mmCIF file with all atom_site columns, C-alpha atoms in Angstrom:
data_model
loop_
_atom_site.group_PDB
_atom_site.id
_atom_site.type_symbol
_atom_site.label_atom_id
_atom_site.label_alt_id
_atom_site.label_comp_id
_atom_site.label_asym_id
_atom_site.label_entity_id
_atom_site.label_seq_id
_atom_site.pdbx_PDB_ins_code
_atom_site.Cartn_x
_atom_site.Cartn_y
_atom_site.Cartn_z
_atom_site.occupancy
_atom_site.B_iso_or_equiv
_atom_site.pdbx_formal_charge
_atom_site.auth_seq_id
_atom_site.auth_comp_id
_atom_site.auth_asym_id
_atom_site.auth_atom_id
_atom_site.pdbx_PDB_model_num
ATOM 1   C CA . GLN A 1 1   ? -106.706 45.825 -156.867 1.00 84.00 ? 1   GLN A CA 1
ATOM 2   C CA . VAL A 1 2   ? -109.025 48.822 -156.982 1.00 90.00 ? 2   VAL A CA 1
ATOM 3   C CA . GLN A 1 3   ? -112.274 48.747 -155.050 1.00 94.00 ? 3   GLN A CA 1
ATOM 4   C CA . LEU A 1 4   ? -114.876 51.467 -154.674 1.00 96.00 ? 4   LEU A CA 1
ATOM 5   C CA . VAL A 1 5   ? -117.346 51.478 -151.784 1.00 95.00 ? 5   VAL A CA 1
ATOM 6   C CA . GLU A 1 6   ? -120.299 53.844 -151.916 1.00 95.00 ? 6   GLU A CA 1
ATOM 7   C CA . SER A 1 7   ? -122.678 54.742 -149.110 1.00 93.00 ? 7   SER A CA 1
ATOM 8   C CA . GLY A 1 8   ? -125.120 57.451 -148.110 1.00 95.00 ? 8   GLY A CA 1
ATOM 9   C CA . GLY A 1 9   ? -128.061 56.642 -150.362 1.00 95.00 ? 9   GLY A CA 1
ATOM 10  C CA . GLY A 1 10  ? -131.620 56.539 -149.116 1.00 97.00 ? 10  GLY A CA 1
ATOM 11  C CA . LEU A 1 11  ? -135.093 58.014 -149.278 1.00 98.00 ? 11  LEU A CA 1
ATOM 12  C CA . VAL A 1 12  ? -135.537 61.767 -149.032 1.00 98.00 ? 12  VAL A CA 1
ATOM 13  C CA . GLN A 1 13  ? -138.331 64.218 -149.735 1.00 98.00 ? 13  GLN A CA 1
ATOM 14  C CA . ALA A 1 14  ? -138.102 66.690 -152.573 1.00 98.00 ? 14  ALA A CA 1
ATOM 15  C CA . GLY A 1 15  ? -136.055 69.704 -151.548 1.00 98.00 ? 15  GLY A CA 1
ATOM 16  C CA . GLY A 1 16  ? -133.978 67.642 -149.153 1.00 98.00 ? 16  GLY A CA 1
ATOM 17  C CA . SER A 1 17  ? -130.289 66.774 -149.143 1.00 98.00 ? 17  SER A CA 1
ATOM 18  C CA . LEU A 1 18  ? -128.071 63.710 -149.169 1.00 98.00 ? 18  LEU A CA 1
ATOM 19  C CA . ARG A 1 19  ? -124.315 63.214 -149.112 1.00 98.00 ? 19  ARG A CA 1
ATOM 20  C CA . LEU A 1 20  ? -122.756 60.283 -150.929 1.00 98.00 ? 20  LEU A CA 1
ATOM 21  C CA . PRO A 1 21  ? -119.236 59.217 -149.974 1.00 98.00 ? 21  PRO A CA 1
ATOM 22  C CA . CYS A 1 22  ? -117.170 56.868 -152.119 1.00 98.00 ? 22  CYS A CA 1
ATOM 23  C CA . ALA A 1 23  ? -114.010 55.360 -150.668 1.00 96.00 ? 23  ALA A CA 1
ATOM 24  C CA . ALA A 1 24  ? -111.402 53.944 -153.039 1.00 95.00 ? 24  ALA A CA 1
ATOM 25  C CA . SER A 1 25  ? -108.624 51.463 -152.407 1.00 91.00 ? 25  SER A CA 1
ATOM 26  C CA . GLY A 1 26  ? -105.535 50.678 -154.414 1.00 83.00 ? 26  GLY A CA 1
ATOM 27  C CA . ARG A 1 27  ? -102.623 52.756 -155.578 1.00 83.00 ? 27  ARG A CA 1
ATOM 28  C CA . THR A 1 28  ? -103.384 56.435 -156.053 1.00 84.00 ? 28  THR A CA 1
ATOM 29  C CA . SER A 1 29  ? -100.577 57.454 -158.369 1.00 86.00 ? 29  SER A CA 1
ATOM 30  C CA . ARG A 1 30  ? -102.617 56.620 -161.455 1.00 90.00 ? 30  ARG A CA 1
ATOM 31  C CA . ILE A 1 31  ? -105.874 58.316 -160.497 1.00 91.00 ? 31  ILE A CA 1
ATOM 32  C CA . TYR A 1 32  ? -106.851 60.898 -163.076 1.00 95.00 ? 32  TYR A CA 1
ATOM 33  C CA . ARG A 1 33  ? -110.323 61.674 -161.792 1.00 96.00 ? 33  ARG A CA 1
ATOM 34  C CA . MET A 1 34  ? -113.170 60.328 -159.702 1.00 97.00 ? 34  MET A CA 1
ATOM 35  C CA . GLY A 1 35  ? -116.827 61.001 -160.136 1.00 98.00 ? 35  GLY A CA 1
ATOM 36  C CA . TRP A 1 36  ? -120.433 59.921 -160.079 1.00 98.00 ? 36  TRP A CA 1
ATOM 37  C CA . TYR A 1 37  ? -122.828 58.578 -162.661 1.00 98.00 ? 37  TYR A CA 1
ATOM 38  C CA . ARG A 1 38  ? -126.468 57.606 -162.225 1.00 98.00 ? 38  ARG A CA 1
ATOM 39  C CA . GLN A 1 39  ? -128.973 55.308 -163.853 1.00 98.00 ? 39  GLN A CA 1
ATOM 40  C CA . ALA A 1 40  ? -132.724 55.696 -163.526 1.00 97.00 ? 40  ALA A CA 1
ATOM 41  C CA . PRO A 1 41  ? -135.127 52.834 -164.334 1.00 92.00 ? 41  PRO A CA 1
ATOM 42  C CA . GLY A 1 42  ? -135.434 52.355 -168.066 1.00 95.00 ? 42  GLY A CA 1
ATOM 43  C CA . LYS A 1 43  ? -132.716 54.884 -168.843 1.00 97.00 ? 43  LYS A CA 1
ATOM 44  C CA . GLU A 1 44  ? -129.052 54.740 -169.734 1.00 98.00 ? 44  GLU A CA 1
ATOM 45  C CA . ARG A 1 45  ? -126.340 55.535 -167.240 1.00 98.00 ? 45  ARG A CA 1
ATOM 46  C CA . GLU A 1 46  ? -125.513 59.238 -167.315 1.00 98.00 ? 46  GLU A CA 1
ATOM 47  C CA . PHE A 1 47  ? -122.705 61.446 -166.080 1.00 98.00 ? 47  PHE A CA 1
ATOM 48  C CA . VAL A 1 48  ? -123.411 63.489 -162.935 1.00 98.00 ? 48  VAL A CA 1
ATOM 49  C CA . ALA A 1 49  ? -120.171 65.033 -161.688 1.00 98.00 ? 49  ALA A CA 1
ATOM 50  C CA . ALA A 1 50  ? -116.406 64.489 -161.618 1.00 98.00 ? 50  ALA A CA 1
ATOM 51  C CA . ILE A 1 51  ? -113.301 65.939 -160.017 1.00 98.00 ? 51  ILE A CA 1
ATOM 52  C CA . THR A 1 52  ? -109.719 65.670 -161.220 1.00 97.00 ? 52  THR A CA 1
ATOM 53  C CA . TRP A 1 53  ? -107.531 64.107 -158.583 1.00 95.00 ? 53  TRP A CA 1
ATOM 54  C CA . SER A 1 54  ? -104.469 66.320 -158.860 1.00 94.00 ? 54  SER A CA 1
ATOM 55  C CA . ALA A 1 55  ? -105.887 69.789 -159.484 1.00 96.00 ? 55  ALA A CA 1
ATOM 56  C CA . GLY A 1 56  ? -109.371 69.351 -158.083 1.00 96.00 ? 56  GLY A CA 1
ATOM 57  C CA . ARG A 1 57  ? -111.082 70.680 -161.200 1.00 98.00 ? 57  ARG A CA 1
ATOM 58  C CA . THR A 1 58  ? -114.803 69.921 -161.130 1.00 98.00 ? 58  THR A CA 1
ATOM 59  C CA . TYR A 1 59  ? -117.317 69.088 -163.845 1.00 98.00 ? 59  TYR A CA 1
ATOM 60  C CA . TYR A 1 60  ? -121.110 68.828 -163.599 1.00 98.00 ? 60  TYR A CA 1
ATOM 61  C CA . ALA A 1 61  ? -124.008 67.763 -165.727 1.00 98.00 ? 61  ALA A CA 1
ATOM 62  C CA . ASP A 1 62  ? -126.302 70.656 -166.578 1.00 98.00 ? 62  ASP A CA 1
ATOM 63  C CA . SER A 1 63  ? -129.146 68.984 -164.707 1.00 98.00 ? 63  SER A CA 1
ATOM 64  C CA . VAL A 1 64  ? -127.312 69.140 -161.363 1.00 98.00 ? 64  VAL A CA 1
ATOM 65  C CA . GLN A 1 65  ? -125.239 72.305 -161.760 1.00 98.00 ? 65  GLN A CA 1
ATOM 66  C CA . GLY A 1 66  ? -125.815 74.593 -158.797 1.00 98.00 ? 66  GLY A CA 1
ATOM 67  C CA . ARG A 1 67  ? -127.465 71.873 -156.695 1.00 98.00 ? 67  ARG A CA 1
ATOM 68  C CA . PHE A 1 68  ? -124.757 69.215 -156.391 1.00 98.00 ? 68  PHE A CA 1
ATOM 69  C CA . THR A 1 69  ? -121.180 69.667 -155.223 1.00 98.00 ? 69  THR A CA 1
ATOM 70  C CA . ILE A 1 70  ? -118.367 67.162 -155.665 1.00 98.00 ? 70  ILE A CA 1
ATOM 71  C CA . SER A 1 71  ? -115.267 67.207 -153.472 1.00 98.00 ? 71  SER A CA 1
ATOM 72  C CA . ARG A 1 72  ? -112.372 64.926 -152.598 1.00 97.00 ? 72  ARG A CA 1
ATOM 73  C CA . ASP A 1 73  ? -110.211 63.990 -149.645 1.00 96.00 ? 73  ASP A CA 1
ATOM 74  C CA . LYS A 1 74  ? -106.894 62.864 -151.098 1.00 93.00 ? 74  LYS A CA 1
ATOM 75  C CA . ALA A 1 75  ? -105.578 61.485 -147.814 1.00 92.00 ? 75  ALA A CA 1
ATOM 76  C CA . GLU A 1 76  ? -108.645 59.271 -147.392 1.00 93.00 ? 76  GLU A CA 1
ATOM 77  C CA . ILE A 1 77  ? -108.927 58.522 -151.126 1.00 95.00 ? 77  ILE A CA 1
ATOM 78  C CA . THR A 1 78  ? -112.577 59.478 -150.875 1.00 96.00 ? 78  THR A CA 1
ATOM 79  C CA . VAL A 1 79  ? -114.866 61.508 -153.079 1.00 98.00 ? 79  VAL A CA 1
ATOM 80  C CA . TYR A 1 80  ? -118.091 63.074 -151.868 1.00 98.00 ? 80  TYR A CA 1
ATOM 81  C CA . LEU A 1 81  ? -121.227 64.129 -153.688 1.00 98.00 ? 81  LEU A CA 1
ATOM 82  C CA . GLN A 1 82  ? -123.279 66.659 -151.736 1.00 98.00 ? 82  GLN A CA 1
ATOM 83  C CA . MET A 1 83  ? -126.771 66.749 -153.217 1.00 98.00 ? 83  MET A CA 1
ATOM 84  C CA . ASN A 1 84  ? -129.054 69.641 -152.272 1.00 98.00 ? 84  ASN A CA 1
ATOM 85  C CA . SER A 1 85  ? -132.492 70.713 -153.476 1.00 98.00 ? 85  SER A CA 1
ATOM 86  C CA . LEU A 1 86  ? -133.197 67.180 -154.594 1.00 98.00 ? 86  LEU A CA 1
ATOM 87  C CA . LYS A 1 87  ? -135.931 66.558 -157.135 1.00 98.00 ? 87  LYS A CA 1
ATOM 88  C CA . PRO A 1 88  ? -137.940 63.409 -157.918 1.00 97.00 ? 88  PRO A CA 1
ATOM 89  C CA . GLU A 1 89  ? -136.090 63.207 -161.241 1.00 97.00 ? 89  GLU A CA 1
ATOM 90  C CA . ASP A 1 90  ? -132.848 62.713 -159.306 1.00 98.00 ? 90  ASP A CA 1
ATOM 91  C CA . THR A 1 91  ? -134.121 59.280 -158.294 1.00 98.00 ? 91  THR A CA 1
ATOM 92  C CA . ALA A 1 92  ? -131.629 56.709 -159.570 1.00 98.00 ? 92  ALA A CA 1
ATOM 93  C CA . ILE A 1 93  ? -128.877 54.319 -158.627 1.00 98.00 ? 93  ILE A CA 1
ATOM 94  C CA . TYR A 1 94  ? -125.727 56.369 -158.192 1.00 98.00 ? 94  TYR A CA 1
ATOM 95  C CA . TYR A 1 95  ? -122.437 54.787 -159.193 1.00 98.00 ? 95  TYR A CA 1
ATOM 96  C CA . CYS A 1 96  ? -118.974 55.927 -158.161 1.00 98.00 ? 96  CYS A CA 1
ATOM 97  C CA . ASN A 1 97  ? -116.349 55.920 -160.891 1.00 98.00 ? 97  ASN A CA 1
ATOM 98  C CA . ARG A 1 98  ? -112.577 56.056 -160.769 1.00 97.00 ? 98  ARG A CA 1
ATOM 99  C CA . ARG A 1 99  ? -110.574 56.662 -163.940 1.00 96.00 ? 99  ARG A CA 1
ATOM 100 C CA . ASP A 1 100 ? -106.887 55.839 -163.936 1.00 94.00 ? 100 ASP A CA 1
ATOM 101 C CA . GLU A 1 101 ? -104.517 57.001 -166.666 1.00 92.00 ? 101 GLU A CA 1
ATOM 102 C CA . TYR A 1 102 ? -101.012 55.713 -167.305 1.00 89.00 ? 102 TYR A CA 1
ATOM 103 C CA . SER A 1 103 ? -98.792  55.312 -170.350 1.00 90.00 ? 103 SER A CA 1
ATOM 104 C CA . GLY A 1 104 ? -101.569 56.595 -172.598 1.00 89.00 ? 104 GLY A CA 1
ATOM 105 C CA . LEU A 1 105 ? -104.044 54.016 -171.330 1.00 93.00 ? 105 LEU A CA 1
ATOM 106 C CA . GLN A 1 106 ? -107.220 54.390 -169.296 1.00 93.00 ? 106 GLN A CA 1
ATOM 107 C CA . ASP A 1 107 ? -108.890 52.067 -166.807 1.00 93.00 ? 107 ASP A CA 1
ATOM 108 C CA . ASP A 1 108 ? -112.365 52.698 -165.423 1.00 95.00 ? 108 ASP A CA 1
ATOM 109 C CA . TYR A 1 109 ? -113.498 51.197 -162.130 1.00 96.00 ? 109 TYR A CA 1
ATOM 110 C CA . TRP A 1 110 ? -117.041 51.182 -160.770 1.00 97.00 ? 110 TRP A CA 1
ATOM 111 C CA . GLY A 1 111 ? -118.696 50.780 -157.427 1.00 97.00 ? 111 GLY A CA 1
ATOM 112 C CA . GLN A 1 112 ? -121.738 48.615 -156.801 1.00 96.00 ? 112 GLN A CA 1
ATOM 113 C CA . GLY A 1 113 ? -124.090 51.590 -156.687 1.00 97.00 ? 113 GLY A CA 1
ATOM 114 C CA . THR A 1 114 ? -126.269 53.179 -154.044 1.00 97.00 ? 114 THR A CA 1
ATOM 115 C CA . GLN A 1 115 ? -129.978 53.886 -154.418 1.00 98.00 ? 115 GLN A CA 1
ATOM 116 C CA . VAL A 1 116 ? -131.256 57.441 -154.093 1.00 98.00 ? 116 VAL A CA 1
ATOM 117 C CA . THR A 1 117 ? -135.023 57.909 -154.025 1.00 98.00 ? 117 THR A CA 1
ATOM 118 C CA . VAL A 1 118 ? -136.600 61.366 -153.931 1.00 98.00 ? 118 VAL A CA 1
ATOM 119 C CA . SER A 1 119 ? -140.299 61.486 -153.107 1.00 97.00 ? 119 SER A CA 1
ATOM 120 C CA . SER A 1 120 ? -142.560 64.297 -154.236 1.00 94.00 ? 120 SER A CA 1
#
């Protein structure tokens, strides 16, 4: 059974930094990528960043490119989102995502979310 546990959220002033870890459990052989999405009040959930598990290729939303960095620790089955130069518009609940692929099928798993609030 796959579980994702996020931490590291909180309140920070604009221009500040936060680091969000997400620890995953369960078999790792099927992991294709892990990443982060976010959902602000009244808005749909949106993609933030992702990293492929095998090659470590990274992907970012335009809105966070150059400010956020995603990384992984394969031994700990953990993905990190380093968020710098935070803006009030980054305020949202951040959700960790794990996508498994096997035999042409995909499974998506989600964490419970962690709140990030950026004050101006």
